[in-house]
Short mmCIF file of C-alpha atoms and ligand atoms in Angstrom, two decimals:
data_model
loop_
_atom_site.label_atom_id
_atom_site.label_comp_id
_atom_site.label_asym_id
_atom_site.label_seq_id
_atom_site.Cartn_x
_atom_site.Cartn_y
_atom_site.Cartn_z
CA MET A 1 13.51 -13.07 -20.61
CA ILE A 2 12.03 -15.64 -18.49
CA ASN A 3 9.86 -18.38 -20.03
CA VAL A 4 7.32 -18.95 -17.04
CA LEU A 5 6.12 -22.60 -18.30
CA GLU A 6 10.17 -23.51 -18.61
CA ARG A 7 10.39 -22.65 -15.11
CA ILE A 8 7.38 -24.22 -13.82
CA GLU A 9 8.46 -27.74 -15.75
CA PHE A 10 11.67 -26.88 -13.97
CA PHE A 11 10.31 -26.79 -10.41
CA ALA A 12 8.31 -29.95 -11.11
CA SER A 13 10.81 -32.07 -12.31
CA LYS A 14 13.61 -30.63 -9.43
CA ASP A 15 11.02 -30.85 -6.49
CA CYS A 16 7.23 -32.43 -7.63
CA ASP A 17 5.87 -32.27 -4.03
CA ARG A 18 6.62 -28.52 -3.18
CA LEU A 19 3.76 -26.36 -2.80
CA VAL A 20 2.83 -24.21 -5.60
CA PHE A 21 -0.39 -22.97 -4.53
CA LYS A 22 -2.53 -23.04 -0.96
CA SER A 23 -5.97 -21.18 -0.45
CA VAL A 24 -9.28 -22.37 1.63
CA SER A 25 -10.33 -24.32 -1.56
CA GLY A 26 -6.79 -26.27 -1.67
CA ASN A 27 -3.31 -27.05 -2.24
CA LEU A 28 -1.21 -28.05 -4.98
CA SER A 29 2.38 -28.70 -6.13
CA TYR A 30 4.51 -27.99 -8.63
CA GLY A 31 4.44 -31.74 -10.13
CA GLN A 32 0.57 -31.51 -9.79
CA LEU A 33 0.72 -28.15 -11.64
CA TRP A 34 2.38 -29.78 -14.53
CA GLU A 35 0.55 -32.86 -14.59
CA SER A 36 -2.96 -31.30 -14.19
CA SER A 37 -2.35 -28.71 -16.94
CA GLU A 38 -1.19 -31.13 -19.37
CA VAL A 39 -4.47 -33.11 -19.20
CA LEU A 40 -6.90 -30.16 -19.35
CA ALA A 41 -4.23 -29.19 -22.18
CA ALA A 42 -5.19 -31.98 -23.96
CA ARG A 43 -8.66 -31.55 -23.46
CA ILE A 44 -8.51 -27.96 -24.84
CA GLY A 45 -6.67 -29.36 -27.76
CA ALA A 46 -9.52 -32.13 -27.95
CA LEU A 47 -12.01 -29.47 -28.58
CA GLU A 48 -9.99 -28.15 -31.13
CA ALA A 49 -9.66 -31.14 -33.30
CA GLU A 50 -13.47 -31.32 -32.90
CA GLY A 51 -13.69 -27.23 -34.42
CA ILE A 52 -15.45 -25.98 -30.95
CA LEU A 53 -12.27 -24.33 -30.47
CA LYS A 54 -9.81 -22.32 -33.02
CA ARG A 55 -6.05 -22.12 -32.79
CA GLY A 56 -5.32 -19.16 -30.49
CA GLU A 57 -9.04 -18.21 -29.58
CA PRO A 58 -9.04 -16.62 -26.28
CA ILE A 59 -10.53 -18.94 -23.41
CA ALA A 60 -12.76 -17.31 -20.07
CA VAL A 61 -11.24 -18.83 -16.96
CA TYR A 62 -13.90 -18.47 -14.24
CA GLY A 63 -13.71 -18.99 -10.23
CA HIS A 64 -12.22 -17.18 -7.52
CA LYS A 65 -9.11 -18.93 -5.78
CA GLU A 66 -9.20 -21.94 -6.28
CA PRO A 67 -6.15 -23.91 -7.23
CA GLU A 68 -7.65 -25.20 -10.73
CA MET A 69 -7.42 -21.58 -11.46
CA ILE A 70 -3.89 -21.77 -12.07
CA VAL A 71 -3.86 -24.77 -13.44
CA SER A 72 -6.51 -23.46 -15.74
CA PHE A 73 -3.99 -20.67 -16.86
CA ILE A 74 -0.84 -22.56 -17.27
CA ALA A 75 -3.52 -24.97 -19.48
CA CYS A 76 -4.40 -22.33 -21.61
CA ALA A 77 -0.84 -21.02 -21.95
CA ARG A 78 0.86 -24.28 -23.19
CA MET A 79 -1.58 -24.48 -25.70
CA GLY A 80 -1.48 -21.21 -26.91
CA HIS A 81 -4.40 -19.54 -26.20
CA PRO A 82 -5.06 -16.51 -24.28
CA TYR A 83 -6.71 -16.64 -21.45
CA CYS A 84 -9.44 -14.23 -19.66
CA PRO A 85 -9.76 -14.47 -16.01
CA LEU A 86 -12.90 -13.92 -14.70
CA ASP A 87 -13.62 -13.43 -11.07
CA ARG A 88 -17.02 -14.77 -9.17
CA SER A 89 -16.79 -11.64 -7.10
CA MET A 90 -17.44 -9.52 -10.55
CA PRO A 91 -21.01 -8.63 -11.35
CA GLU A 92 -22.95 -11.27 -13.16
CA SER A 93 -23.97 -8.30 -15.69
CA ARG A 94 -19.92 -7.15 -16.00
CA ILE A 95 -19.58 -11.08 -16.72
CA LYS A 96 -21.63 -11.23 -19.56
CA ASP A 97 -20.55 -7.97 -20.99
CA ILE A 98 -16.93 -9.11 -20.99
CA LEU A 99 -18.00 -12.96 -22.60
CA SER A 100 -19.81 -11.34 -25.50
CA GLU A 101 -16.81 -8.72 -26.16
CA ILE A 102 -14.07 -11.62 -25.83
CA GLY A 103 -16.42 -13.66 -28.21
CA THR A 104 -14.97 -17.26 -26.78
CA PRO A 105 -16.77 -20.28 -27.80
CA VAL A 106 -14.92 -22.07 -24.69
CA MET A 107 -14.80 -21.39 -20.87
CA ILE A 108 -13.42 -23.20 -18.03
CA ARG A 109 -15.27 -22.77 -14.97
CA CYS A 110 -13.32 -24.04 -11.58
CA GLU A 111 -15.53 -25.26 -8.88
CA ASP A 112 -15.76 -28.17 -6.92
CA GLY A 113 -12.31 -29.18 -7.19
CA GLU A 114 -12.57 -29.50 -10.62
CA ALA A 115 -11.57 -27.34 -13.98
CA LYS A 116 -14.66 -27.98 -16.27
CA LEU A 117 -14.78 -26.79 -19.60
CA TYR A 118 -17.95 -25.71 -21.16
CA CYS A 119 -18.90 -24.49 -24.56
CA VAL A 120 -20.56 -20.94 -24.44
CA THR A 121 -21.30 -20.42 -28.02
CA GLU A 122 -22.37 -22.93 -30.81
CA SER A 123 -19.06 -24.01 -32.81
CA LYS A 124 -18.79 -21.68 -35.84
CA SER A 125 -15.38 -22.54 -36.28
CA HIS A 126 -14.19 -25.70 -39.04
CA LYS A 127 -13.04 -29.02 -38.16
CA ASN A 128 -9.05 -28.56 -37.21
CA THR A 129 -6.27 -31.06 -37.57
CA SER A 130 -4.34 -31.52 -34.60
CA ASP A 131 -1.01 -30.43 -34.23
CA MET A 132 -0.29 -31.13 -30.70
CA GLY A 133 3.36 -32.44 -31.39
CA LYS A 134 4.29 -29.21 -33.28
CA GLN A 135 5.50 -25.70 -31.29
CA ARG A 136 2.24 -24.23 -30.56
CA VAL A 137 3.35 -20.98 -28.51
CA PHE A 138 5.22 -18.16 -30.04
CA ASP A 139 6.33 -14.90 -27.87
CA GLU A 140 3.75 -12.75 -29.84
CA ASP A 141 0.93 -14.69 -28.54
CA ILE A 142 -0.91 -13.23 -26.24
CA MET A 143 -0.54 -15.19 -22.66
CA TYR A 144 -3.75 -13.48 -21.25
CA ILE A 145 -6.50 -10.81 -21.80
CA ILE A 146 -7.19 -8.78 -18.44
CA PHE A 147 -10.01 -6.21 -18.98
CA THR A 148 -9.47 -2.97 -17.19
CA SER A 149 -11.43 -2.13 -13.95
CA GLY A 150 -13.69 0.13 -15.89
CA SER A 151 -13.50 2.87 -13.03
CA THR A 152 -13.02 5.31 -15.91
CA GLY A 153 -15.23 4.74 -19.01
CA LYS A 154 -15.99 0.86 -19.91
CA PRO A 155 -13.87 -1.72 -19.28
CA LYS A 156 -11.08 -2.59 -22.03
CA GLY A 157 -9.52 -6.24 -22.55
CA VAL A 158 -5.63 -5.48 -22.60
CA GLU A 159 -3.70 -8.11 -24.71
CA ILE A 160 -0.67 -9.20 -22.88
CA THR A 161 1.92 -11.24 -24.99
CA ARG A 162 4.19 -13.98 -23.38
CA ASP A 163 6.98 -11.83 -24.43
CA ASN A 164 5.49 -9.05 -22.20
CA LEU A 165 5.08 -11.01 -19.32
CA GLY A 166 8.96 -12.56 -19.76
CA ASN A 167 9.92 -9.05 -19.84
CA PHE A 168 8.52 -8.16 -16.76
CA LEU A 169 9.20 -11.13 -14.52
CA GLU A 170 12.87 -10.76 -15.86
CA TRP A 171 12.54 -7.50 -14.01
CA MET A 172 10.47 -8.30 -11.14
CA THR A 173 11.82 -11.39 -9.82
CA GLY A 174 15.16 -9.51 -9.09
CA VAL A 175 13.52 -6.48 -7.13
CA ALA A 176 13.83 -6.00 -3.58
CA THR A 177 15.65 -9.22 -3.32
CA ASP A 178 17.34 -11.43 -6.43
CA ILE A 179 15.41 -14.79 -8.11
CA ASN A 180 17.72 -16.79 -5.96
CA GLU A 181 16.32 -15.77 -2.86
CA LYS A 182 12.84 -15.70 -3.76
CA GLU A 183 13.07 -19.66 -4.03
CA GLY A 184 10.75 -21.78 -2.07
CA LYS A 185 9.36 -18.60 -0.19
CA VAL A 186 6.16 -17.65 0.53
CA PHE A 187 4.18 -15.19 -1.60
CA LEU A 188 0.66 -13.25 -0.26
CA ASN A 189 -2.14 -13.10 -3.14
CA GLN A 190 -4.43 -10.80 -2.11
CA ALA A 191 -5.63 -9.53 -5.66
CA PRO A 192 -8.21 -11.47 -7.64
CA TYR A 193 -7.32 -12.83 -10.80
CA SER A 194 -9.11 -10.85 -12.84
CA PHE A 195 -7.23 -7.77 -11.42
CA ASP A 196 -3.32 -7.59 -13.07
CA LEU A 197 -1.65 -7.15 -9.40
CA SER A 198 -2.31 -10.70 -8.65
CA VAL A 199 0.18 -11.42 -11.95
CA MET A 200 2.97 -9.69 -9.62
CA ASP A 201 2.18 -12.39 -6.94
CA THR A 202 1.42 -15.43 -8.74
CA TYR A 203 4.08 -15.21 -11.79
CA THR A 204 6.87 -13.93 -9.49
CA ALA A 205 6.08 -16.85 -7.20
CA LEU A 206 6.22 -19.42 -10.66
CA ALA A 207 8.87 -17.97 -11.96
CA SER A 208 11.11 -17.95 -8.62
CA GLY A 209 9.65 -21.58 -7.29
CA GLY A 210 7.97 -19.99 -4.71
CA THR A 211 4.75 -20.98 -3.25
CA ILE A 212 1.63 -18.46 -3.35
CA VAL A 213 -0.79 -18.50 -0.09
CA SER A 214 -3.99 -16.83 -1.95
CA LEU A 215 -6.52 -15.18 0.28
CA ASP A 216 -10.18 -15.61 -0.42
CA LYS A 217 -12.84 -13.34 -0.29
CA LYS A 218 -14.56 -14.84 2.45
CA VAL A 219 -11.26 -14.21 4.90
CA LEU A 220 -10.12 -11.27 2.92
CA VAL A 221 -13.04 -9.33 4.07
CA ASN A 222 -12.63 -10.13 7.95
CA PRO A 223 -9.58 -8.56 9.02
CA ALA A 224 -9.41 -11.18 12.22
CA LYS A 225 -9.49 -13.79 9.75
CA THR A 226 -6.75 -12.57 7.30
CA MET A 227 -4.81 -12.27 10.75
CA GLU A 228 -5.53 -15.84 11.50
CA PHE A 229 -4.73 -17.18 7.63
CA LEU A 230 -1.73 -14.90 7.78
CA ARG A 231 -0.33 -16.21 11.30
CA SER A 232 -1.10 -19.93 10.00
CA GLU A 233 0.49 -19.48 6.25
CA LYS A 234 3.50 -16.94 7.29
CA PRO A 235 4.17 -15.24 3.90
CA GLU A 236 7.60 -13.66 3.51
CA TYR A 237 7.07 -11.41 0.29
CA TRP A 238 3.55 -9.14 0.54
CA ILE A 239 1.91 -8.22 -2.70
CA SER A 240 -1.10 -5.94 -2.01
CA THR A 241 -2.50 -2.79 -2.65
CA PRO A 242 -1.87 -0.26 -0.23
CA SER A 243 -6.01 -0.07 1.04
CA PHE A 244 -5.53 -3.57 1.68
CA VAL A 245 -2.24 -3.12 4.37
CA ASP A 246 -4.45 0.05 5.56
CA MET A 247 -7.04 -2.46 6.64
CA ILE A 248 -4.39 -4.69 8.33
CA LEU A 249 -2.61 -1.75 9.81
CA ALA A 250 -5.33 -1.53 11.97
CA GLU A 251 -4.68 -4.44 13.79
CA LYS A 252 -2.75 -3.63 16.73
CA ASP A 253 -0.74 -6.93 16.19
CA PHE A 254 0.40 -6.49 12.71
CA THR A 255 3.97 -6.24 13.81
CA GLN A 256 7.32 -7.62 13.36
CA GLU A 257 7.47 -9.40 16.33
CA LYS A 258 4.05 -11.13 15.54
CA PHE A 259 4.85 -11.81 11.81
CA PRO A 260 9.01 -12.31 11.68
CA ASP A 261 8.78 -13.71 8.55
CA ILE A 262 7.44 -10.95 6.25
CA HIS A 263 10.47 -9.33 5.12
CA VAL A 264 9.42 -7.55 1.77
CA PHE A 265 5.98 -5.61 1.17
CA TYR A 266 5.27 -4.36 -2.67
CA PHE A 267 2.43 -2.17 -3.37
CA CYS A 268 0.89 -1.56 -6.45
CA GLY A 269 -2.07 -0.08 -8.29
CA GLU A 270 -2.65 2.65 -6.03
CA ARG A 271 -1.03 5.78 -4.38
CA LEU A 272 0.84 4.65 -1.17
CA THR A 273 0.74 7.15 1.35
CA LYS A 274 3.41 8.47 3.62
CA SER A 275 1.26 7.30 6.51
CA THR A 276 0.63 4.30 5.45
CA ALA A 277 4.38 3.67 4.70
CA GLU A 278 5.36 4.96 8.03
CA LYS A 279 2.98 2.62 9.75
CA LEU A 280 4.54 -0.01 8.07
CA LEU A 281 8.09 1.10 8.46
CA ASN A 282 7.54 1.51 12.41
CA ALA A 283 5.55 -1.58 12.61
CA PHE A 284 8.11 -3.71 10.52
CA PRO A 285 11.96 -2.01 11.12
CA ASP A 286 13.78 -4.48 9.22
CA ALA A 287 11.23 -5.11 6.10
CA LYS A 288 11.27 -3.52 3.10
CA VAL A 289 8.76 -1.31 1.75
CA ILE A 290 8.74 -1.32 -2.00
CA ASN A 291 6.11 1.27 -3.96
CA THR A 292 6.11 0.10 -7.64
CA TYR A 293 4.11 1.50 -10.43
CA GLY A 294 2.10 1.04 -13.48
CA PRO A 295 -0.65 0.05 -15.50
CA THR A 296 -2.13 -3.24 -16.95
CA GLU A 297 -1.10 -1.47 -20.51
CA SER A 298 2.05 -2.30 -19.53
CA THR A 299 2.21 -5.55 -17.57
CA VAL A 300 1.69 -4.67 -14.04
CA ALA A 301 4.69 -2.39 -13.10
CA ILE A 302 7.09 -0.23 -14.56
CA SER A 303 8.73 1.32 -11.73
CA GLN A 304 10.43 0.61 -8.56
CA VAL A 305 11.40 2.14 -5.11
CA GLU A 306 12.41 1.01 -1.73
CA ILE A 307 10.89 3.77 0.50
CA ARG A 308 12.87 5.02 3.22
CA ARG A 309 12.17 7.37 5.78
CA GLU A 310 14.03 10.01 3.69
CA HIS A 311 11.40 10.18 1.53
CA ILE A 312 8.73 10.16 4.02
CA ALA A 313 10.37 13.37 5.29
CA GLY A 314 10.45 14.95 1.86
CA GLU A 315 8.60 17.71 0.67
CA ASP A 316 7.26 15.41 -2.20
CA GLU A 317 4.78 13.19 -1.89
CA LEU A 318 6.20 9.22 -2.50
CA PRO A 319 8.07 8.35 -5.90
CA VAL A 320 6.73 5.30 -7.60
CA GLY A 321 10.52 4.95 -8.48
CA GLN A 322 13.41 3.98 -10.94
CA VAL A 323 11.58 2.61 -14.44
CA LYS A 324 13.06 -0.71 -15.23
CA PRO A 325 15.64 -1.50 -18.08
CA GLY A 326 13.68 -2.08 -21.45
CA THR A 327 11.10 0.92 -20.28
CA THR A 328 12.06 4.81 -21.38
CA VAL A 329 9.24 7.09 -19.74
CA PHE A 330 8.18 10.48 -21.33
CA ILE A 331 6.39 13.16 -19.88
CA GLY A 332 3.76 14.34 -22.29
CA MET A 333 3.43 18.21 -21.08
CA GLU A 334 0.07 20.29 -22.09
CA ASN A 335 2.12 22.59 -24.83
CA GLY A 336 3.43 19.52 -26.56
CA TYR A 337 6.26 19.09 -25.11
CA ILE A 338 7.97 15.92 -24.30
CA ALA A 339 10.24 15.57 -21.58
CA THR A 340 12.66 12.71 -20.66
CA ALA A 341 13.82 11.40 -17.23
CA GLY A 342 16.79 14.00 -16.56
CA GLU A 343 14.56 17.13 -16.91
CA ASP A 344 13.20 17.37 -13.09
CA GLY A 345 10.05 19.13 -12.20
CA LYS A 346 8.38 19.05 -15.86
CA VAL A 347 4.63 17.82 -15.16
CA GLY A 348 2.63 16.31 -17.40
CA GLU A 349 1.40 12.46 -18.39
CA ILE A 350 3.32 9.80 -18.36
CA LEU A 351 4.03 8.12 -21.35
CA ILE A 352 5.47 4.53 -21.53
CA GLU A 353 7.57 2.72 -24.36
CA GLY A 354 8.98 -0.59 -23.89
CA ASN A 355 9.25 -4.35 -23.83
CA THR A 356 6.05 -4.55 -21.88
CA VAL A 357 3.49 -2.56 -23.32
CA ALA A 358 0.64 -4.61 -24.41
CA LYS A 359 -0.11 -5.24 -28.10
CA GLY A 360 -3.39 -3.44 -27.58
CA TYR A 361 -6.88 -3.88 -26.42
CA PHE A 362 -8.97 -6.71 -27.65
CA ARG A 363 -11.13 -6.35 -30.72
CA ALA A 364 -11.18 -2.62 -30.43
CA PRO A 365 -8.81 -0.92 -32.70
CA GLU A 366 -9.73 2.43 -32.03
CA LYS A 367 -9.28 2.41 -28.53
CA THR A 368 -5.73 0.75 -29.30
CA ASP A 369 -4.81 3.79 -31.89
CA THR A 370 -5.94 6.81 -29.17
CA ALA A 371 -4.15 4.99 -26.18
CA PHE A 372 -1.34 3.36 -27.83
CA GLU A 373 0.43 5.56 -29.91
CA LYS A 374 2.73 4.38 -32.88
CA ILE A 375 5.98 5.41 -32.92
CA SER A 376 9.11 3.74 -34.70
CA GLY A 377 9.97 0.09 -33.61
CA GLY A 378 7.01 0.21 -31.11
CA ARG A 379 4.27 1.61 -29.27
CA ARG A 380 3.81 4.42 -26.77
CA TYR A 381 0.99 4.26 -24.23
CA HIS A 382 -0.68 7.22 -22.82
CA THR A 383 -1.60 6.58 -19.29
CA GLY A 384 -3.56 9.51 -18.14
CA ASP A 385 -1.79 9.72 -15.24
CA LEU A 386 0.23 13.23 -14.10
CA GLY A 387 3.72 12.56 -13.15
CA TYR A 388 7.15 14.08 -13.15
CA PHE A 389 10.71 13.18 -12.23
CA LYS A 390 13.13 14.14 -9.98
CA GLY A 391 16.62 13.01 -8.82
CA GLY A 392 16.03 10.26 -11.35
CA LEU A 393 13.00 8.76 -9.80
CA LEU A 394 9.31 8.89 -11.21
CA TYR A 395 6.42 10.44 -9.25
CA CYS A 396 2.74 9.89 -9.81
CA ILE A 397 0.54 12.58 -8.82
CA GLY A 398 -2.85 11.87 -10.10
CA ARG A 399 -4.89 11.08 -13.06
CA THR A 400 -5.40 13.53 -15.83
CA ASP A 401 -9.23 12.43 -15.76
CA LEU A 402 -9.16 13.04 -11.88
CA GLN A 403 -8.74 16.94 -13.14
CA VAL A 404 -11.58 18.22 -12.45
CA LYS A 405 -13.51 21.97 -12.59
CA VAL A 406 -15.60 23.43 -9.94
CA HIS A 407 -17.25 26.94 -10.50
CA GLY A 408 -14.34 27.12 -13.62
CA TYR A 409 -11.49 26.19 -11.67
CA ARG A 410 -9.61 23.41 -12.82
CA MET A 411 -8.07 21.23 -9.79
CA GLU A 412 -5.88 18.06 -9.45
CA LEU A 413 -8.04 16.20 -6.70
CA GLY A 414 -4.79 14.05 -5.97
CA ASP A 415 -3.15 17.81 -4.80
CA ILE A 416 -6.25 18.14 -2.40
CA GLU A 417 -5.76 14.80 -1.20
CA ALA A 418 -2.26 14.98 -0.31
CA ASN A 419 -2.73 18.12 1.47
CA ILE A 420 -5.25 16.83 3.63
CA LEU A 421 -2.98 14.03 4.29
CA SER A 422 -0.26 16.26 5.30
CA MET A 423 -2.01 16.43 8.86
CA LYS A 424 -0.97 14.32 11.41
CA GLU A 425 -4.24 12.76 12.19
CA VAL A 426 -5.28 11.78 8.82
CA GLU A 427 -4.56 8.71 7.94
CA ALA A 428 -6.58 8.21 4.46
CA VAL A 429 -8.55 10.56 2.24
CA CYS A 430 -10.73 10.65 -0.72
CA VAL A 431 -11.55 13.94 -2.26
CA VAL A 432 -14.89 13.19 -4.81
CA PRO A 433 -17.07 15.52 -7.26
CA LYS A 434 -20.48 16.04 -5.83
CA ARG A 435 -22.73 16.46 -9.32
CA SER A 436 -26.30 17.24 -9.52
CA ASP A 437 -27.95 17.52 -13.34
CA GLY A 438 -24.40 15.94 -14.54
CA LYS A 439 -22.34 18.97 -13.31
CA ILE A 440 -19.91 19.28 -10.44
CA ARG A 441 -21.28 21.36 -7.44
CA SER A 442 -18.57 21.14 -5.14
CA LEU A 443 -16.02 18.38 -3.87
CA THR A 444 -16.76 16.41 -0.52
CA GLY A 445 -13.53 15.05 1.08
CA PHE A 446 -13.76 11.81 2.90
CA VAL A 447 -11.73 11.42 5.81
CA VAL A 448 -10.30 8.38 7.85
CA ALA A 449 -8.99 9.85 11.51
CA PRO A 450 -9.16 7.76 13.92
CA THR A 451 -8.16 9.98 16.78
CA MET A 452 -10.47 12.96 15.63
CA GLU A 453 -14.04 12.68 16.87
CA GLY A 454 -14.95 13.66 13.64
CA SER A 455 -17.40 16.40 14.77
CA PHE A 456 -18.16 19.81 13.11
CA GLY A 457 -15.04 21.79 14.62
CA ASP A 458 -13.05 18.78 13.51
CA GLY A 459 -14.31 19.27 9.52
CA LYS A 460 -13.14 23.23 10.29
CA LYS A 461 -9.84 21.82 11.57
CA VAL A 462 -9.54 20.24 8.34
CA LYS A 463 -10.40 22.86 5.87
CA ALA A 464 -8.47 25.60 8.07
CA HIS A 465 -5.31 23.03 7.44
CA LEU A 466 -6.07 23.38 3.54
CA LYS A 467 -6.99 27.13 3.48
CA ALA A 468 -3.28 27.75 4.32
CA LEU A 469 -2.18 25.57 1.78
CA LEU A 470 -4.09 25.90 -1.34
CA PRO A 471 -6.54 28.07 -2.82
CA GLU A 472 -9.71 29.20 -1.26
CA TYR A 473 -11.64 27.20 -4.42
CA MET A 474 -9.96 23.76 -3.90
CA VAL A 475 -10.83 23.24 -0.13
CA PRO A 476 -13.95 20.57 -0.54
CA LYS A 477 -17.05 22.34 0.73
CA LYS A 478 -18.05 18.99 3.04
CA ILE A 479 -15.49 16.92 5.56
CA LYS A 480 -16.80 13.89 5.90
CA PHE A 481 -15.57 11.46 8.68
CA ILE A 482 -15.77 7.80 8.28
CA ASP A 483 -14.36 4.70 9.65
CA ASN A 484 -12.57 3.12 6.78
CA MET A 485 -12.20 3.78 3.00
CA PRO A 486 -14.48 1.80 1.31
CA MET A 487 -12.78 -0.81 -1.01
CA THR A 488 -13.83 -2.35 -4.40
CA SER A 489 -13.11 -6.03 -4.89
CA ASN A 490 -9.60 -5.26 -6.68
CA GLY A 491 -8.46 -3.89 -3.05
CA LYS A 492 -8.45 -0.27 -4.14
CA VAL A 493 -10.33 2.58 -2.92
CA ASP A 494 -14.18 2.75 -4.45
CA ARG A 495 -14.40 6.11 -5.63
CA LYS A 496 -17.86 5.38 -7.01
CA LYS A 497 -19.26 4.24 -3.95
CA LEU A 498 -18.16 7.65 -2.67
CA GLU A 499 -19.36 9.58 -5.32
CA GLU A 500 -22.59 8.50 -4.35
CA GLU A 501 -22.39 9.37 -0.86
CA ALA A 502 -20.76 12.69 -1.36
P1 AMP B 1 -4.66 -0.88 -13.39
O1 AMP B 1 -4.47 -0.74 -14.55
O2 AMP B 1 -6.20 -1.24 -12.69
O3 AMP B 1 -3.23 -1.70 -12.56
O4 AMP B 1 -4.61 0.69 -12.71
C1 AMP B 1 -3.19 1.35 -12.98
C2 AMP B 1 -3.15 2.80 -12.70
O5 AMP B 1 -3.33 2.75 -10.59
C3 AMP B 1 -1.92 3.77 -13.14
O6 AMP B 1 -2.46 4.19 -13.78
C4 AMP B 1 -2.18 4.88 -11.88
O7 AMP B 1 -3.21 5.83 -12.07
C5 AMP B 1 -2.70 3.84 -10.32
N1 AMP B 1 -1.36 3.31 -9.70
C6 AMP B 1 -0.35 2.20 -10.12
N2 AMP B 1 0.34 1.93 -9.06
C7 AMP B 1 0.37 3.25 -8.47
C8 AMP B 1 1.35 3.91 -7.36
N3 AMP B 1 2.32 2.99 -6.92
N4 AMP B 1 1.09 5.02 -7.09
C9 AMP B 1 -0.16 6.06 -7.70
N5 AMP B 1 -0.86 5.34 -8.34
C10 AMP B 1 -0.86 4.32 -9.35
#
């Protein structure tokens, strides 16, 4: 298991001037990260001594892509306090909700080149005796609390322990290339720190002595500016959502010739389509395209596979890969049968057990009990994702909560999407229900197809294609052509927004 604090300390002493983080807000070296986090940790210790903060209480860390964010995370970790990252792009009401949910007395705001400590509630704890000298951090301690996006239901704070993170990194640092090959390399960070995809780039880089180049929101909303950033920062390991790379793939210069440094693309967080993978393999013939899968509740990702042309040519959607060591996936079928990895083609809910399954949801024992089934020796997380195994690989084909009933027929939106995507003209698709009075009345398919005009006739063409593949009731009533898929601030397709426009 990797101890990320030890790794940072190691690189800080080995090569203290090596850059660990770069963004438009500033740069940070390993030496500075270790020293500044020590200074901030001492200030956190002083708040404990004053009785403002109790041992192990969470600390909210607010900001965006400032180097102080990383300093704050590491300072909290050094003092055994879970941190809860809040991104500046989150709506104020959401931030308030999260703050009241975690009830933290202390918040760190990263702004104006500083990590400022604020007390957010009145002191309610008694005076502590300072014990800075003793071991403060234990493996079962919570490292961070990341709130789920809330795209389905109210956001829940997922508690990830140091053990969970260490186990994830033990595997992740060896995915695509080994950990030694990653040392000193440049890792792209696209995701905001409030989204756990950021753990994949940031902690993999920290554990392997790499440099994180972090895309600020101001830059990433503009493809031309993003291209400029990529040209100057030259990332070697690309980590993003598929929707984000789709946006960049629309730029004609995004090729291996222009970006010879990028040699691995890692994706997570949503479906990687064949069209995206194919475009990437054409534009970057020597790069590896890695699809990874997992929920926040099992520390970012639990499976991975290098996507090759034979996967694209195959009849299934792209696989999400081989399950990592230390984790076991089962398929919970509707009839109650629990299938294992050896049973090909049995479709059901993806259930995850193993050493990266979170402790639970912060201060929400009921929700924890519902999603994290207690089993002997651990917990089994019910993902709500639908999947199956085939030839030793896991496939994720949608969500149980994207199963909808229209006029009494039950169907899987992901299934309709996959069939629309099989049209060669279609680059991206999202099918959403159109509701009135809380009832689903029909379906609308939003389609990105740059070579089509988006005329009535084109809509009919899409429907005719679907009719040949699916029962009539699964064909969306309306097909709407759009230029780009709207993205959430996490860089995933914004289904809620599309539902409003359905
Ligand atoms: P989050 O907890 O926000 O990271 O979202 C996790 C969810 O994203 C999973 O439960 C899946 O529904 C979806 N997801 C993540 N990775 C993939 C993938 N490679 N393919 C399809 N869906 C994915």
